Short mmCIF file of C-alpha atoms in Angstrom, two decimals:
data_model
loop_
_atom_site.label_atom_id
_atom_site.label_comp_id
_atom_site.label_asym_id
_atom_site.label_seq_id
_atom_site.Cartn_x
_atom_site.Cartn_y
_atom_site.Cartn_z
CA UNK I 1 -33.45 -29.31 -7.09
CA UNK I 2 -36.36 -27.17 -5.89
CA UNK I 3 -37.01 -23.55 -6.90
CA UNK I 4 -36.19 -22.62 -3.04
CA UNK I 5 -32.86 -24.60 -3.41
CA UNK I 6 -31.89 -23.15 -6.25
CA UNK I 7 -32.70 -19.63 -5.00
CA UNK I 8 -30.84 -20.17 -1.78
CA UNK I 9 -27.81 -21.49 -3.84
CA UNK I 10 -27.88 -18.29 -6.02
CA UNK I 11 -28.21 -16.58 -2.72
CA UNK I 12 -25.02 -17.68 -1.43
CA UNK I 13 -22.72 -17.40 -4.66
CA UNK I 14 -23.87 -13.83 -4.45
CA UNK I 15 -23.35 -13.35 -0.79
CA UNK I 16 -19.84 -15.20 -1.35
CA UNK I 17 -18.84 -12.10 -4.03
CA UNK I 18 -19.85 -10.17 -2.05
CA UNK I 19 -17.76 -10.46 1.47
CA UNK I 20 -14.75 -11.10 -1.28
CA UNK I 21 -15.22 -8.37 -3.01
CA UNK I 22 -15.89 -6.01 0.54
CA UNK I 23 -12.61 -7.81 1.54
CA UNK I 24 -10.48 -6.89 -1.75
CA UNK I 25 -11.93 -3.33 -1.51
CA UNK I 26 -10.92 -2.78 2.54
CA UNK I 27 -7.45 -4.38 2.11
CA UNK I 28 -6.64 -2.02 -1.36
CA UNK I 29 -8.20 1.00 0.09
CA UNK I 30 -5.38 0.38 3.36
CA UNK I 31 -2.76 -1.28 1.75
CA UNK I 32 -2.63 -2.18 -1.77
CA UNK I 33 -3.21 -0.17 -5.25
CA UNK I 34 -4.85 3.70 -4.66
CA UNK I 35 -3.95 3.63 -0.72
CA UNK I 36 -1.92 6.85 0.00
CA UNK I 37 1.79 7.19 0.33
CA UNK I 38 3.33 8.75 3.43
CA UNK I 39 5.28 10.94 0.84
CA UNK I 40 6.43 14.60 1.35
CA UNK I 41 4.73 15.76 4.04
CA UNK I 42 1.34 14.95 3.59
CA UNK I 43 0.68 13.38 6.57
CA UNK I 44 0.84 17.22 8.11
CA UNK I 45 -2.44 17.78 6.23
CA UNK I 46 -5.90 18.46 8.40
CA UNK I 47 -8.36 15.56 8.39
CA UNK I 48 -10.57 17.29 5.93
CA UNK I 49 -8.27 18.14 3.23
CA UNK I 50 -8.49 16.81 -0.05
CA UNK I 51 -5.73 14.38 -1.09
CA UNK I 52 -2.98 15.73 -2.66
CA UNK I 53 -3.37 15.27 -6.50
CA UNK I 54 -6.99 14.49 -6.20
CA UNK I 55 -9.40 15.99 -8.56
CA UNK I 56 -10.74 18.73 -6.16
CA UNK I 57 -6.85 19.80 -5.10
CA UNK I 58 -5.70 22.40 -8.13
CA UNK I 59 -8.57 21.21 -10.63
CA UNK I 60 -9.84 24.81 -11.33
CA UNK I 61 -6.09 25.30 -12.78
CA UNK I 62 -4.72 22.66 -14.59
CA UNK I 63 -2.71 24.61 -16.78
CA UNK I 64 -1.23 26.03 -13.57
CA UNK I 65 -1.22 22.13 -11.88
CA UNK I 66 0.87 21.28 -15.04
CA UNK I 67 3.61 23.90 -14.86
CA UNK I 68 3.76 23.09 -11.08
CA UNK I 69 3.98 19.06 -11.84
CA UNK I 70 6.56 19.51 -14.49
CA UNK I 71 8.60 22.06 -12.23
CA UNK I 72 8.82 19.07 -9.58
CA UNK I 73 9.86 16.69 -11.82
CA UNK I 74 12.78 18.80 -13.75
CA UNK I 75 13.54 19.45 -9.83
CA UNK I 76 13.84 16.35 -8.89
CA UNK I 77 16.50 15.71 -12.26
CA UNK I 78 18.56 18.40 -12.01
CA UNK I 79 19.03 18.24 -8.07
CA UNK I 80 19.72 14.22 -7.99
CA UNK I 81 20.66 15.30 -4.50
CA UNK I 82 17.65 17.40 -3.25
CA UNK I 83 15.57 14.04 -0.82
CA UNK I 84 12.24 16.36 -1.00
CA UNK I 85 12.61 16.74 -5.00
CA UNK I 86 13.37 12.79 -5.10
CA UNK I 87 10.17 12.62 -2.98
CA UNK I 88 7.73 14.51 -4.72
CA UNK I 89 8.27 13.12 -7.71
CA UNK I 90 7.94 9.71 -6.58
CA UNK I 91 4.60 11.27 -5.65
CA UNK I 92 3.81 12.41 -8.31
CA UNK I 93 4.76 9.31 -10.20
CA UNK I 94 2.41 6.99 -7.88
CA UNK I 95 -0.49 8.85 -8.51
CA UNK I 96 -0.50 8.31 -12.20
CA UNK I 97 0.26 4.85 -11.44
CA UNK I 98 3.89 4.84 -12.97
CA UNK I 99 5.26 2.66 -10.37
CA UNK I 100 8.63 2.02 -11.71
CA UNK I 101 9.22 5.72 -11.85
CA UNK I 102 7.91 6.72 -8.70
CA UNK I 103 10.64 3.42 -7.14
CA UNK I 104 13.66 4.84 -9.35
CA UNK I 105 12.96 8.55 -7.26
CA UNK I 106 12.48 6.55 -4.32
CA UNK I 107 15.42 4.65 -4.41
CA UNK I 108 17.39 7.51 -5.29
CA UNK I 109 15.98 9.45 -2.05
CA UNK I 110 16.20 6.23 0.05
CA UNK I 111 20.49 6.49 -1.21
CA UNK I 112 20.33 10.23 -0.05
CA UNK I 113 19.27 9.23 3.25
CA UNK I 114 19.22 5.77 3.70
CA UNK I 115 17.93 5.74 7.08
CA UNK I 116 14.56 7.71 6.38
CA UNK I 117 11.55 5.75 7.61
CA UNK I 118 9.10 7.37 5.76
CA UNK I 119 11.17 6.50 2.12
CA UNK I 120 11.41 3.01 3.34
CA UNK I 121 8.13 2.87 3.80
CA UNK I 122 6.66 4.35 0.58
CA UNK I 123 9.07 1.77 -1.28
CA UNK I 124 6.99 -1.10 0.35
CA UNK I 125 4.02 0.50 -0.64
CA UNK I 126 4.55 1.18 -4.21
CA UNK I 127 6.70 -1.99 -4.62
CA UNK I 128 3.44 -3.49 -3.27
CA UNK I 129 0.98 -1.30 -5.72
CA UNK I 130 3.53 -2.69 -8.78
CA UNK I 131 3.04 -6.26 -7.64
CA UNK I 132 6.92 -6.88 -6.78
CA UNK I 133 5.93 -8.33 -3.97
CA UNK I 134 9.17 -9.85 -2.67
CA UNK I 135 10.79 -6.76 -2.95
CA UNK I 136 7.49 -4.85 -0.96
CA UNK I 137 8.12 -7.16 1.93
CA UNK I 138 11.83 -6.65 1.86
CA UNK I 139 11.22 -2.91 2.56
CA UNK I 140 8.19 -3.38 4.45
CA UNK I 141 11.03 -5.45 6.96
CA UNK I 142 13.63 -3.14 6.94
CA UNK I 143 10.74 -0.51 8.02
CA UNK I 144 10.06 -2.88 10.97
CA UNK I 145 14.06 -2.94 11.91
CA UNK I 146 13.24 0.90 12.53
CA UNK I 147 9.57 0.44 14.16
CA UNK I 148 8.82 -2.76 14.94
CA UNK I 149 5.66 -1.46 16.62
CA UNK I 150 4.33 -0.02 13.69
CA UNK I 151 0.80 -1.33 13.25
CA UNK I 152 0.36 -0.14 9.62
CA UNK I 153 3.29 -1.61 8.55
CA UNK I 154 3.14 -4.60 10.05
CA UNK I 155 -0.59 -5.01 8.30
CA UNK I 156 1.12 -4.03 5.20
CA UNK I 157 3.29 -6.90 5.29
CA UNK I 158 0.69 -9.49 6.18
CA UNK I 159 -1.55 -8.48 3.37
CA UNK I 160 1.84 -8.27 0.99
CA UNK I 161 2.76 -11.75 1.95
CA UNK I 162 -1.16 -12.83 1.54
CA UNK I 163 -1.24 -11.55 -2.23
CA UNK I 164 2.25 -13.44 -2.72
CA UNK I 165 0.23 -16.83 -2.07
CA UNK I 166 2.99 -17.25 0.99
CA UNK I 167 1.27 -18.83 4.26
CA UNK I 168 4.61 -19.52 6.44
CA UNK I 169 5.47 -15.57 6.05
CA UNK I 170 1.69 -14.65 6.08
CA UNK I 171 1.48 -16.93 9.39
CA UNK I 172 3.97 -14.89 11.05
CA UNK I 173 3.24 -11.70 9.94
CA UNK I 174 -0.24 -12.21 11.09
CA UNK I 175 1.37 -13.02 14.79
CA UNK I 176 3.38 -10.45 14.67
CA UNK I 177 0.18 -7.88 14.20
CA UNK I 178 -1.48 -9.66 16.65
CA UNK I 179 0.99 -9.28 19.24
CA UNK I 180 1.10 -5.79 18.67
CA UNK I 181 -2.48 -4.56 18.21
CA UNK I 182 -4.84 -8.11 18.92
CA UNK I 183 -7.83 -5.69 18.68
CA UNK I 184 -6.72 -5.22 14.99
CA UNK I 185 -10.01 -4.96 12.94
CA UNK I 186 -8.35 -6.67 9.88
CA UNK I 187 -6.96 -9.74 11.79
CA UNK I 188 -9.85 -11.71 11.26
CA UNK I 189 -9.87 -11.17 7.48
CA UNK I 190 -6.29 -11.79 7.83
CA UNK I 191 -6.80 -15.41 8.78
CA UNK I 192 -9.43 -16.29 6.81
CA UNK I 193 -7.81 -15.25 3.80
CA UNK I 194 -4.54 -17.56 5.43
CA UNK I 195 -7.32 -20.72 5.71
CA UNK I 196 -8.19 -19.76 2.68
CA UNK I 197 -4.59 -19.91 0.94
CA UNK I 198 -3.24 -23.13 3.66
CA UNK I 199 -6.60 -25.18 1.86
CA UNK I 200 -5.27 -24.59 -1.36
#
């Protein structure tokens, strides 16, 4: 093998990380671990404020962030009933990355109302984030029973049934984007990753 060869072939391995890793990172920023949750009404927010919880929201007080964080969460205990304490906890929760206790005040808000899109939601999401990825596309469904339209969703559950290694439910989540949005700018990543996973 020539020098030239072997250059081009170190050439493409890189290039190959490369559009993976640019892949991994576009899907996770929009639907998988760190993306935000459509929790407590933070979706209200103007375009350029920082994310809730983020270090530049409350860092200058983090005594005063604490008492407020640990107000939320006794909240959210002692009013088992209160669907905005149930919410902001599960916030809360998902930012640190405690999945399981972000779904337990989840579930408990999704009993309160069970026919709130926006706790439906945020249990695919952080079912998705914890890797129970069965149960992410179960919600991620009943989401579409309510919107069937809804693009975000329905990119949600192609990527969800992607990381679950599943090409029939992939396959047909992908149609179902495409039938709603075809100009979706993830659809073509969509189905390489499902040429990818039917080669296997």
């Amino acid at each position: 093998m020539t020098r030239e060869n072997i250059l081009f072939t170190i050439i493409g391995v890189l290039l190959g990380f490369i559009v993976g890793f640019m892949f991994a990172s576009s899907m996770n920023q929009r639907y998988g671990p760190g993306a935000p949750v459509p929790i407590a009404g933070s979706q209200n927010l103007p375009a350029d404020h920082p994310p809730i919880g983020s270090p530049g929201a409350g860092a200058a007080n983090p005594a005063g962030m604490q008492a407020e964080v640990t107000a939320s969460l006794d909240q959210a205990r002692s009013e088992p009933n209160n669907f905005e304490a149930q919410m902001r906890a599960a916030e809360l929760y998902y930012q640190i990355q405690r999945y399981d206790d972000a779904i337990g005040f989840l579930l408990r808000a999704n009993q309160i109302r069970p026919d709130n899109y926006e706790a439906i939601v945020a249990l695919g999401r952080v079912n998705l984030d914890a890797e129970n990825y069965e149960t992410a596309e179960k919600w991620y469904e009943a989401a579409l029973l309510k919107k069937p339209n809804d693009v975000g969703v329905l990119a949600s559950l192609a990527f969800t049934a992607l990381q679950r290694g599943n090409a029939t439910d992939a396959e047909r989540a992908i149609a179902n984007l495409e039938k709603v949005d075809p100009n979706n700018a993830d659809l073509s990543q969509f189905r390489e990753r499902l040429a990818t996973l039917k080669a296997k």
